[in-house]
Short mmCIF file of C-alpha atoms in Angstrom, two decimals:
data_model
loop_
_atom_site.label_atom_id
_atom_site.label_comp_id
_atom_site.label_asym_id
_atom_site.label_seq_id
_atom_site.Cartn_x
_atom_site.Cartn_y
_atom_site.Cartn_z
CA MET A 8 170.53 -167.98 101.29
CA SER A 9 170.62 -170.47 98.42
CA ASN A 10 173.37 -173.13 98.32
CA ARG A 11 172.72 -173.94 94.68
CA ARG A 12 176.00 -174.23 92.77
CA PRO A 13 176.47 -172.06 89.66
CA ALA A 14 175.66 -173.68 86.34
CA PRO A 15 178.59 -175.42 84.60
CA LEU A 16 180.60 -173.28 82.20
CA ALA A 17 178.70 -173.26 78.91
CA GLN A 18 181.53 -172.00 76.73
CA VAL A 19 185.05 -170.62 77.01
CA SER A 20 185.21 -166.97 75.99
CA ASP A 21 188.17 -164.73 75.25
CA PHE A 22 187.66 -163.27 78.71
CA ASP A 23 187.94 -166.73 80.26
CA ILE A 24 191.16 -167.43 78.36
CA ARG A 25 192.66 -164.17 79.62
CA LEU A 26 191.73 -165.08 83.20
CA LEU A 27 193.20 -168.58 82.77
CA ARG A 28 196.48 -167.09 81.56
CA ILE A 29 196.63 -164.95 84.71
CA PHE A 30 195.76 -167.98 86.84
CA ARG A 31 198.57 -169.98 85.23
CA SER A 32 201.07 -167.20 85.97
CA VAL A 33 199.92 -166.98 89.59
CA VAL A 34 200.32 -170.73 90.07
CA GLU A 35 203.74 -170.82 88.39
CA CYS A 36 204.94 -167.81 90.43
CA GLY A 37 203.61 -169.31 93.66
CA GLY A 38 201.28 -166.52 94.66
CA PHE A 39 199.81 -163.12 93.95
CA SER A 40 202.74 -161.00 95.13
CA ALA A 41 205.31 -162.90 93.09
CA ALA A 42 203.09 -162.66 89.98
CA GLU A 43 202.84 -158.86 90.11
CA SER A 44 206.09 -158.20 88.23
CA VAL A 45 205.39 -160.97 85.69
CA LEU A 46 201.87 -159.80 84.88
CA GLY A 47 202.56 -156.09 85.25
CA ILE A 48 199.49 -155.50 87.40
CA GLY A 49 199.01 -154.98 91.13
CA ARG A 50 198.09 -157.58 93.72
CA SER A 51 194.58 -156.23 94.21
CA ALA A 52 193.91 -156.46 90.46
CA ILE A 53 195.21 -160.04 90.41
CA SER A 54 192.99 -160.90 93.35
CA GLN A 55 189.98 -159.45 91.56
CA GLN A 56 190.81 -161.42 88.41
CA MET A 57 191.05 -164.64 90.42
CA SER A 58 187.70 -163.94 92.04
CA ASP A 59 186.20 -163.35 88.59
CA LEU A 60 187.60 -166.66 87.35
CA GLU A 61 186.29 -168.57 90.36
CA GLN A 62 182.89 -167.00 89.84
CA ARG A 63 182.94 -167.90 86.14
CA LEU A 64 183.89 -171.50 86.89
CA GLY A 65 181.81 -171.88 90.03
CA LEU A 66 184.84 -173.38 91.81
CA ARG A 67 187.19 -172.39 94.61
CA LEU A 68 190.65 -172.49 93.03
CA CYS A 69 193.04 -171.39 95.75
CA GLN A 70 193.48 -170.45 99.40
CA ARG A 71 195.01 -167.06 100.03
CA GLY A 72 195.66 -165.26 103.25
CA ARG A 73 198.11 -165.23 106.11
CA ALA A 74 198.82 -168.91 105.63
CA GLY A 75 200.04 -168.18 102.08
CA PHE A 76 198.93 -169.24 98.65
CA ALA A 77 197.79 -172.83 98.02
CA LEU A 78 195.73 -174.51 95.33
CA THR A 79 192.59 -176.41 96.18
CA GLU A 80 192.01 -179.84 94.66
CA GLU A 81 189.73 -178.24 92.08
CA GLY A 82 192.38 -175.58 91.47
CA ARG A 83 195.00 -178.22 90.67
CA GLU A 84 192.65 -179.86 88.15
CA VAL A 85 191.74 -176.52 86.57
CA TYR A 86 195.43 -175.67 86.34
CA GLN A 87 196.20 -178.91 84.50
CA SER A 88 193.22 -178.40 82.19
CA SER A 89 194.26 -174.79 81.53
CA LEU A 90 197.72 -175.99 80.51
CA GLN A 91 196.13 -178.31 77.94
CA LEU A 92 193.81 -175.57 76.65
CA LEU A 93 196.48 -172.87 76.39
CA GLY A 94 198.91 -175.37 74.85
CA ALA A 95 196.32 -176.30 72.23
CA LEU A 96 195.76 -172.62 71.44
CA GLU A 97 199.48 -172.09 70.99
CA SER A 98 199.71 -175.14 68.73
CA PHE A 99 196.81 -173.78 66.68
CA ARG A 100 198.53 -170.39 66.35
CA THR A 101 201.79 -172.03 65.33
CA GLU A 102 200.14 -174.26 62.73
CA VAL A 103 198.15 -171.40 61.21
CA ASN A 104 201.25 -169.22 61.03
CA GLY A 105 203.04 -172.17 59.47
CA LEU A 106 200.51 -172.16 56.65
CA HIS A 107 201.79 -168.72 55.72
CA GLN A 108 205.36 -169.96 55.76
CA HIS A 109 204.75 -173.29 53.98
CA LEU A 110 202.23 -172.76 51.22
CA ARG A 111 200.41 -175.74 49.75
CA GLY A 112 197.91 -176.07 46.94
CA GLU A 113 197.60 -175.09 43.30
CA LEU A 114 197.92 -171.93 41.25
CA ASN A 115 196.30 -172.01 37.82
CA ILE A 116 197.46 -169.14 35.62
CA GLY A 117 196.23 -168.17 32.17
CA LEU A 118 198.63 -166.13 30.05
CA THR A 119 198.48 -164.33 26.77
CA ASP A 120 201.17 -165.82 24.55
CA ASN A 121 204.71 -164.51 24.20
CA LEU A 122 205.12 -162.58 27.44
CA VAL A 123 208.23 -164.54 28.40
CA THR A 124 210.44 -162.35 26.19
CA LEU A 125 209.47 -159.16 28.01
CA PRO A 126 212.63 -157.69 29.55
CA HIS A 127 210.86 -156.90 32.83
CA MET A 128 210.23 -160.60 33.59
CA ARG A 129 207.74 -159.67 36.34
CA ILE A 130 205.73 -162.88 36.02
CA THR A 131 208.86 -165.02 35.99
CA HIS A 132 210.24 -163.29 39.09
CA ALA A 133 206.89 -163.55 40.91
CA LEU A 134 206.70 -167.28 40.16
CA ALA A 135 210.23 -167.71 41.49
CA LEU A 136 209.30 -165.90 44.73
CA LEU A 137 206.16 -168.03 45.10
CA LYS A 138 208.10 -171.26 44.59
CA GLU A 139 210.69 -170.13 47.12
CA ARG A 140 207.99 -169.45 49.68
CA GLY A 141 205.92 -172.55 48.88
CA PRO A 142 208.08 -175.38 47.49
CA ASP A 143 205.05 -177.70 47.49
CA VAL A 144 202.82 -175.37 45.46
CA HIS A 145 201.79 -176.88 42.11
CA ILE A 146 201.85 -174.23 39.37
CA GLN A 147 199.93 -174.80 36.15
CA ILE A 148 200.23 -172.32 33.27
CA ARG A 149 197.83 -172.29 30.34
CA MET A 150 198.66 -170.29 27.23
CA THR A 151 195.31 -169.27 25.74
CA PRO A 152 193.77 -166.32 23.86
CA PRO A 153 192.85 -163.36 26.08
CA SER A 154 189.09 -163.96 25.89
CA GLU A 155 189.57 -167.53 27.14
CA VAL A 156 191.82 -166.30 29.94
CA GLU A 157 189.13 -163.88 31.13
CA GLN A 158 186.41 -166.52 30.85
CA GLY A 159 188.56 -169.02 32.74
CA VAL A 160 189.03 -166.55 35.60
CA LEU A 161 185.30 -165.77 35.64
CA ASP A 162 184.21 -169.41 35.87
CA GLY A 163 186.92 -170.37 38.36
CA ARG A 164 189.04 -172.62 36.15
CA LEU A 165 191.87 -170.10 36.47
CA HIS A 166 192.92 -168.26 39.61
CA VAL A 167 194.61 -165.40 37.77
CA GLY A 168 195.38 -164.34 34.21
CA VAL A 169 197.41 -161.80 32.26
CA VAL A 170 195.72 -160.20 29.25
CA PRO A 171 195.91 -157.10 27.05
CA GLN A 172 193.87 -154.42 28.78
CA ALA A 173 190.96 -153.39 26.59
CA SER A 174 187.45 -152.72 27.92
CA THR A 175 187.00 -154.34 31.33
CA LEU A 176 184.51 -157.13 31.94
CA SER A 177 182.15 -156.92 34.90
CA GLY A 178 183.04 -159.45 37.57
CA LEU A 179 186.79 -159.08 37.01
CA GLU A 180 189.45 -156.91 38.60
CA TYR A 181 192.35 -155.63 36.49
CA GLN A 182 195.76 -154.49 37.77
CA PRO A 183 198.21 -152.96 35.24
CA LEU A 184 201.46 -154.91 34.84
CA TYR A 185 203.27 -154.04 31.64
CA SER A 186 203.32 -151.69 28.74
CA GLU A 187 204.70 -153.17 25.54
CA ARG A 188 205.32 -151.56 22.17
CA SER A 189 204.26 -153.24 18.94
CA LEU A 190 205.78 -152.34 15.55
CA LEU A 191 204.66 -153.09 12.02
CA TYR A 192 206.82 -155.85 10.51
CA CYS A 193 207.43 -157.68 7.28
CA ALA A 194 209.72 -160.67 6.64
CA VAL A 195 212.40 -161.59 4.16
CA GLY A 196 210.72 -162.29 0.82
CA HIS A 197 208.11 -159.58 1.22
CA PRO A 198 208.17 -156.88 -1.51
CA LEU A 199 208.70 -154.14 1.10
CA PHE A 200 211.57 -155.77 2.99
CA TYR A 201 214.31 -153.85 1.18
CA VAL A 202 212.32 -150.68 0.46
CA ASP A 203 213.62 -147.56 2.21
CA ASP A 204 211.26 -146.04 4.78
CA GLN A 205 211.18 -142.77 2.87
CA GLN A 206 209.57 -144.58 -0.04
CA LEU A 207 206.96 -146.30 2.14
CA THR A 208 203.92 -144.08 1.75
CA ASP A 209 200.80 -144.69 3.78
CA GLU A 210 198.97 -145.71 0.63
CA ARG A 211 201.61 -148.30 -0.19
CA LEU A 212 201.63 -149.76 3.33
CA ASN A 213 197.86 -149.80 3.63
CA SER A 214 197.47 -151.71 0.37
CA GLN A 215 199.57 -154.71 1.52
CA ASP A 216 197.98 -157.92 2.73
CA ALA A 217 197.95 -157.67 6.52
CA ILE A 218 196.88 -159.65 9.60
CA ALA A 219 194.26 -158.65 12.15
CA PRO A 220 194.02 -160.08 15.68
CA THR A 221 190.74 -161.60 16.80
CA PHE A 222 191.26 -160.73 20.48
CA ARG A 223 189.87 -157.55 22.03
CA LEU A 224 191.98 -154.39 21.86
CA PRO A 225 191.35 -150.75 22.84
CA PRO A 226 189.55 -148.72 20.13
CA GLU A 227 192.60 -146.56 19.38
CA ILE A 228 194.63 -149.70 18.62
CA GLN A 229 191.84 -151.28 16.60
CA ALA A 230 191.98 -148.17 14.38
CA ARG A 231 195.58 -149.11 13.52
CA TYR A 232 194.38 -152.38 12.04
CA GLN A 233 191.35 -150.86 10.33
CA ALA A 234 193.73 -148.69 8.30
CA LEU A 235 195.41 -151.84 6.91
CA ASN A 236 194.22 -154.26 4.23
CA CYS A 237 193.61 -157.16 6.63
CA THR A 238 193.09 -160.34 4.60
CA ALA A 239 194.03 -162.79 7.37
CA SER A 240 193.46 -163.07 11.11
CA ALA A 241 194.98 -164.83 14.12
CA SER A 242 193.84 -165.49 17.67
CA ASP A 243 197.24 -164.71 19.20
CA ARG A 244 200.60 -163.09 18.50
CA GLU A 245 202.31 -166.38 17.66
CA GLY A 246 199.76 -166.97 14.91
CA MET A 247 200.46 -163.49 13.59
CA ALA A 248 204.20 -164.21 13.61
CA PHE A 249 203.67 -167.40 11.59
CA LEU A 250 201.86 -165.45 8.89
CA ILE A 251 204.33 -162.54 8.82
CA LEU A 252 207.25 -164.95 8.50
CA THR A 253 205.73 -166.36 5.29
CA GLY A 254 206.86 -163.15 3.59
CA ARG A 255 203.35 -162.59 2.28
CA TYR A 256 201.84 -160.39 5.02
CA ILE A 257 202.65 -157.39 7.16
CA GLY A 258 201.49 -157.18 10.75
CA TYR A 259 202.10 -155.82 14.21
CA LEU A 260 204.19 -157.73 16.76
CA PRO A 261 205.57 -156.76 20.18
CA ASP A 262 209.12 -155.52 19.67
CA HIS A 263 210.51 -157.75 22.46
CA TYR A 264 208.95 -160.79 20.76
CA ALA A 265 210.21 -159.88 17.28
CA SER A 266 213.73 -158.83 18.36
CA LEU A 267 215.41 -162.21 17.79
CA TRP A 268 214.12 -162.47 14.22
CA VAL A 269 215.19 -158.87 13.65
CA GLN A 270 218.70 -159.72 14.86
CA GLN A 271 218.74 -162.72 12.53
CA GLY A 272 217.77 -160.51 9.60
CA ARG A 273 214.44 -162.29 9.10
CA LEU A 274 212.12 -159.45 10.15
CA ARG A 275 212.19 -155.73 9.58
CA ALA A 276 210.13 -152.96 11.22
CA LEU A 277 208.36 -150.69 8.74
CA LYS A 278 208.43 -146.94 9.55
CA ALA A 279 209.02 -147.64 13.26
CA ALA A 280 208.86 -143.95 14.15
CA THR A 281 205.16 -143.73 13.23
CA ARG A 282 203.80 -147.25 12.74
CA PHE A 283 203.62 -148.46 16.33
CA TYR A 284 201.25 -148.69 19.29
CA ASP A 285 201.69 -149.19 23.03
CA LEU A 286 199.51 -151.77 24.75
CA SER A 287 198.97 -152.21 28.48
CA LEU A 288 198.77 -155.71 29.89
CA ALA A 289 197.09 -156.41 33.19
CA SER A 290 196.65 -159.18 35.71
CA VAL A 291 193.03 -160.21 36.07
CA THR A 292 191.29 -161.84 39.03
CA ARG A 293 187.66 -162.48 39.89
CA LYS A 294 185.81 -159.96 42.05
CA GLY A 295 184.53 -161.33 45.34
CA ARG A 296 186.78 -164.38 45.10
CA ARG A 297 187.16 -166.66 48.09
CA PRO A 298 190.35 -166.27 50.15
CA HIS A 299 193.14 -168.24 48.48
CA LEU A 300 196.49 -168.01 50.23
CA VAL A 301 198.54 -169.25 47.26
CA LEU A 302 196.91 -166.73 44.91
CA GLU A 303 197.33 -163.87 47.36
CA SER A 304 200.98 -164.79 47.82
CA PHE A 305 201.50 -164.75 44.04
CA LEU A 306 199.78 -161.36 43.73
CA ASP A 307 201.93 -160.00 46.56
CA ALA A 308 205.03 -161.30 44.80
CA LEU A 309 203.85 -159.75 41.52
CA ALA A 310 203.41 -156.39 43.25
CA ALA A 311 206.84 -156.70 44.86
CA THR A 312 208.52 -157.05 41.45
CA SER A 313 207.18 -153.73 40.14
#
């Protein structure tokens, strides 16, 4: 019969950790019988587990029999080492869970302009929830045209964006957020400002100087602009507002964005019952993105505000 000792333990497996937890309980209970109620398994099963552990380690860990339970010298050293190992695992678990509770890092967001006046305030509420969960998170918002938002998400400069939902770009994921209504407006000083809607024929409206957006829109909305006499263009809604407020152009604006000027008597909607369109806005993220806890937390908060 060979007396060669088993090879040293090459690695610690999940099975070994489970056996070490049982061993710790046995030692702290002072024997197999006392450990039965703590572990919820019978004495014979505990004995078998201890034999498995001794075989795995190649060491005799304890004496058991009529004389009672007692650790060997090797058993005392393995017990102390197991306390260090299991303590380190618990510290690791606590620290990883703490990352979920105390977020750190950056969130770079690209937004289409003039969403802050939306009554739903979903983005604002989601940012508040994120800041509450991760006080140390650094949030950076960039207000850029929709095409630049999408490109920024694609190349990784932005973690997430919010854009008007037109045709989707490959490589990006879109999640609907809002639906906003845009009306056709003119400003004080424009020839149509005081004209009654009943006198505003399609021919008269379509002959006025108007503004076209340069960002992508769904085909059915683009048709709204093609019916107008677009002699100017703008890359965003704020640019369109600047031109409308000159009193020389008509153009579409989101009603929530235009409402303050309407209340001030500076803007007026033209034939609001028929000259309008509804546009969906969506959050956009990159497909196949790497795990990013801050981003996922923001997206969860955004979903929670729906």
